[in-house]
Amino acid sequence: MRQLLLIVGALWAAPVGAADPGLSKGTPPLQSITALAFGPDGLLFLGDPQAGQVVVVATGDTRPAGSQAVNIERLDAKIAALLGVGEKEVRLQDLKVNPASGNVYVAVTRGTGAGQPALVRVLRTGEVEAVPLKEIPFAVVKLPDPGKTQREPLGAITCMAFVGGRLFVAGLSNEEFASTLRIIPFPFQQADKGTVIEIYHGSHGRLETNAPIRTFTPYRIGDEDYIIASYTCTPLVKIPVKELKPGAKVRGVTIAELGNRNQPLDMIAYSKDGREYLLTANTARGVLKIPTEEFATAKPITSRITDTAGVRFEKIENLQNVVQLDKLDDARAIILVRTGSGFDLRTIPLP
Amino acid sequence: MRPIGVLASSGSVRVSVAVCGGILLGAVLSTGEPDEPGESPRILLVERTDAGQGGAEPVRVIEVRPVPAELLRRWRQQPPTPAQWHALFPVRVADGPADRPPLAGSYCLITDGIRFEPLYPLAPGHAYVAEWRWPPERPPLRATFRIPAVEPGPPVRVLAIYPSAATLPENTLRFYVHFSGEMSRGDVYRYLRLLHEDGTEVPHPFLELDEELWSGDGTRLTLFFHPGRVKRELASREEQGPILEAGRRYTLVVRQDWPDKYGRPLQMEYRYAFVAGPAEESPIEPQQWKLVVPQAGSRQPLLVRLPRPLDYALLERFVWLENNVGQRVPATSCVGGGERLLTFNPQTPWLPGTYYLAVDSRLEDSCGNRVGRPFEVDVFGPVTRTPPLQIVRLPFVVR
């Protein structure tokens, strides 16, 4: 059975910094980084499925870094050179903008096999630099094990978000299909290891199945917090955060089908001209812009459909092969685009 | 050009540089050799073991020395910025775009020179170019180092694919591909095919996850069929049809050109042929399992015969033995017989008395059906709710 490795203190009072008692300075025992999420004040959560843990580090990157657009051709080749390997020996796992500074962070695996975890930062000046994960303030939490029988191989952490003082972690097991969403209070505490919630997909006809969440984003509809999520089986669902309680069995309500042969890869929420939208990057359907005003009133999709259905959406035709996206500021997004030879980082106006 | 071999000491740090053909290459000076050989700076690849970190792996660093004492004195008083260091003494991978950045790492002043320690270890099989750009008016001193490649062992092959039966339910969701060594990652779905009987490809059968689901040792890949085409009533399945159809034959192919961790292709292509049978939509019912109970005092295995195949990996993880006070009985479990036979070999002879075969309700078959709960539940039909985490215990008596 997993044990909570507790390196953080029980109380959390001051803003995070190198001297903050909540984090200890040292070298986090990272084995992989496949997902990133920012908390306040430059706190960065690193999803480490290989070790079955989440590590939080204080980046110290807390001041606005400027407003320049960031455009870098062949970001993968530059990162490979920085990390001392060939272009085919890095995998870009996740990309997030630090809201405190506007700098862009990239989780990387260095090597062709299991490899080594690396964290890279793209500054607003366009400079690409490695973030040393040594002698930094950090804390670790072992992910809560839903069972008490044996070690649970985690497989993959597919998405993380910090919402209302809690870290939401979506993952896929590399054995059972049954899905879990983990919710971990922060600062990490010995007493409350977090909650494991089984998520079901129950809005098609009369069948209900386990449904792993592929990606999600927090979103507020009216006075209520939701997560808008996509399952591995494609549909876009909304799940009220208040339902995510220990032991709960939660069904997402399907509000859109984004087409077959398709998987949402990443999603962000934003406002433009007084209206709110969701922007999703997809494997087959490109980048979709979805007005969210119908989310509150959308009727759950409960009947068979042939391709797409539910709330309206618009395909952004000039954005192709986008594999990662995040909000850069109120008017722009940063996207990672797969090109014929590698990956480019580009700044685009929010559509 | 001339190779250099050095064995020297620097302060309390033992420094060694092997010559060509040894573990490490020494420095190779290609340009800008100074006029006075006695004071010529050299760029050296150094294997360094920190005395203070007992037992730590040696670290390969790159040093330039001797550096004029006056320069070192000046830099001790006012150290260059990281950007200035990278401009003075950059180390780059030898191949790559012209504008590639230098390696990330740290610089420090040593007794008679400058040391660059890369943030990540210099990688076997790669070449690195270091340049010493001082004084600025002279051509840089340049050295190229090649880190010897690691001997990769025999070529990797596919050991097995599970499930392994000749007939699989048409709603099969998951496979495991076991390899004899560590494979490359990042593009695995390129090397996997599902073929119809006539050799044509089944289009888009797999759930293609960027993260890829590998075991901790990198030798087992978990492969899901796209759940949107396995689950009923979803758009993907409605339009594209199911992946497998009962009565038809299929072959799962692992292509030979899939590179292993070292870039070598597999020893051979692997083909797993099977027939799709009727969908399996019922939950797992451990009460239907047949136990062949060993005799007391023996070390005979406990045999568990399953009425239908269950998930290979989960059988090993979610079924175990307990004694009559709930303690786990040390035993080695083994899955065989097309995932329909589970054996437990005890570490010590069986004692007379009652034992329990414990089954975690998260046990699944390859279609995602669990103990007490099918993969797809008809929510309007009668549903037996099973607590989310439950251990089913089957008693048996050893006599």
Coordinates of C-alpha atoms in Angstrom, one line a residue, chain A residues 50 77-78 81-87 89 91 110 112-119 130-132 134 145-153 155-158 172-178 198 200-201 204-211 214 232-234 249 251 257 260-263 265 304-307, chain B residues 93 96-97 99-104 119-121 123 126 128 173-174 176 182-186 204 207-211 213-216 220 222 224 226-228 231-236 238-240 261 313-314 316-318 320 328 360 362 364 370 373 375-381 385 388-389 391:
Chain A
Q50 CA 6.3 6.7 -13.0
A77 CA 15.3 20.6 -31.6
K78 CA 16.3 23.5 -29.4
A81 CA 20.3 20.7 -27.9
L82 CA 19.8 22.2 -24.5
L83 CA 19.5 18.8 -22.9
G84 CA 22.4 17.4 -24.8
V85 CA 20.7 14.8 -27.0
G86 CA 19.5 14.4 -30.6
E87 CA 16.3 15.8 -32.0
E89 CA 15.4 11.9 -28.2
R91 CA 9.3 14.1 -26.1
R110 CA 14.8 13.2 -22.4
T112 CA 14.1 7.3 -26.2
G113 CA 12.9 4.8 -23.6
A114 CA 11.6 5.7 -20.2
G115 CA 14.1 8.5 -20.2
Q116 CA 14.7 11.3 -17.7
P117 CA 12.3 14.0 -16.7
A118 CA 13.2 17.6 -17.6
L119 CA 11.6 20.9 -17.2
A130 CA 16.4 24.4 -18.6
V131 CA 14.9 24.7 -15.2
P132 CA 17.3 22.9 -12.7
K134 CA 17.9 20.6 -7.8
D145 CA -4.4 4.6 -3.8
P146 CA -8.1 3.8 -4.4
G147 CA -7.5 0.3 -3.1
K148 CA -5.8 -1.3 -0.1
T149 CA -4.7 -4.5 -1.8
Q150 CA -1.6 -3.9 -3.9
R151 CA 0.5 -1.3 -5.6
E152 CA -1.5 0.4 -8.4
P153 CA 0.5 1.1 -11.5
G155 CA 0.0 4.4 -16.3
A156 CA -0.4 8.1 -17.2
I157 CA -1.3 11.4 -15.7
T158 CA -3.2 13.0 -18.5
L172 CA -5.3 6.4 -16.9
S173 CA -4.2 3.1 -15.5
N174 CA -2.1 0.9 -17.6
E175 CA -4.1 -2.1 -16.4
E176 CA -7.7 -1.6 -15.4
F177 CA -9.9 0.6 -17.6
A178 CA -12.0 1.8 -14.6
E198 CA -15.0 7.0 -10.1
Y200 CA -18.9 7.2 -15.4
H201 CA -20.3 8.1 -18.7
H204 CA -26.0 7.8 -24.2
G205 CA -29.2 6.0 -24.4
R206 CA -29.4 3.7 -21.5
L207 CA -25.9 2.5 -21.1
E208 CA -23.4 3.6 -18.5
T209 CA -19.7 2.8 -18.5
N210 CA -16.5 3.7 -16.7
A211 CA -15.0 6.6 -18.5
R214 CA -8.6 12.6 -21.0
T232 CA -11.3 9.0 -23.9
C233 CA -14.4 8.0 -25.8
T234 CA -14.7 11.6 -27.1
K249 CA -20.0 7.9 -8.1
R251 CA -21.7 10.8 -14.0
E257 CA -20.0 15.2 -29.3
N260 CA -15.7 10.5 -34.2
R261 CA -12.0 9.4 -34.7
N262 CA -11.3 12.4 -32.5
Q263 CA -9.8 13.0 -29.1
L265 CA -6.0 16.9 -26.4
R304 CA -27.8 8.2 -30.8
I305 CA -26.1 10.6 -33.0
T306 CA -24.1 10.1 -36.2
D307 CA -21.2 12.5 -35.8
Chain B
V93 CA 25.8 18.7 -29.2
G96 CA 21.9 19.8 -35.0
P97 CA 20.7 23.1 -36.4
D99 CA 21.4 28.1 -34.0
R100 CA 21.1 25.3 -31.5
P101 CA 21.7 26.5 -27.9
P102 CA 24.6 25.3 -25.8
L103 CA 24.0 22.6 -23.2
A104 CA 22.3 23.6 -20.0
L119 CA 22.7 19.6 -16.1
Y120 CA 22.0 16.2 -17.7
P121 CA 24.6 13.5 -18.2
A123 CA 24.6 10.9 -23.4
H126 CA 26.6 11.4 -28.8
Y128 CA 29.9 17.2 -28.1
L173 CA -10.9 -3.5 -25.1
R174 CA -7.3 -4.1 -24.0
Y176 CA -0.7 -6.1 -23.4
E182 CA 13.1 -1.6 -23.5
M183 CA 11.5 0.0 -26.5
S184 CA 11.5 3.5 -27.9
R185 CA 8.5 5.6 -27.0
G186 CA 6.7 8.6 -28.5
H204 CA -8.2 3.6 -36.5
L207 CA -6.9 4.7 -28.6
E208 CA -3.8 6.7 -29.4
L209 CA -2.5 8.3 -26.2
D210 CA 0.4 10.6 -26.4
E211 CA 1.4 9.5 -22.9
L213 CA 0.9 3.3 -21.3
W214 CA 4.1 1.5 -20.5
S215 CA 5.0 -0.6 -17.5
G216 CA 7.6 0.8 -15.1
R220 CA 5.1 -3.9 -21.6
T222 CA -0.9 -1.5 -22.8
F224 CA -6.6 -0.1 -25.8
H226 CA -10.8 2.9 -29.1
P227 CA -13.5 2.8 -26.4
G228 CA -15.7 5.0 -28.6
K231 CA -18.9 1.0 -26.3
R232 CA -22.4 0.8 -27.8
E233 CA -24.4 3.8 -28.9
L234 CA -21.4 6.2 -29.3
A235 CA -20.8 8.3 -32.4
S236 CA -17.6 6.6 -33.4
E238 CA -22.3 4.3 -35.0
E239 CA -20.5 5.8 -37.9
Q240 CA -17.4 3.6 -38.3
K261 CA 15.6 2.1 -26.9
A313 CA -2.1 -8.5 -15.5
L314 CA -5.0 -7.9 -13.1
E316 CA -1.7 -11.3 -10.8
R317 CA -2.4 -8.1 -9.0
F318 CA -6.0 -8.5 -7.7
W320 CA -4.3 -13.4 -3.6
R328 CA -1.8 -12.7 3.3
D360 CA -10.4 -7.4 -5.5
R362 CA -11.5 -4.1 -9.6
E364 CA -11.5 -7.0 -15.0
R370 CA -15.5 -6.2 -13.5
R373 CA -20.4 -5.1 -12.6
F375 CA -18.5 -2.8 -18.4
E376 CA -21.7 -1.4 -19.8
V377 CA -24.6 -1.2 -17.4
D378 CA -28.2 -0.8 -18.6
V379 CA -29.2 1.9 -16.1
F380 CA -32.9 1.3 -16.8
G381 CA -32.6 -2.4 -16.2
R385 CA -24.9 -2.2 -7.1
P388 CA -16.8 0.4 -5.4
L389 CA -14.1 -1.3 -3.4
I391 CA -12.9 -7.8 -1.6

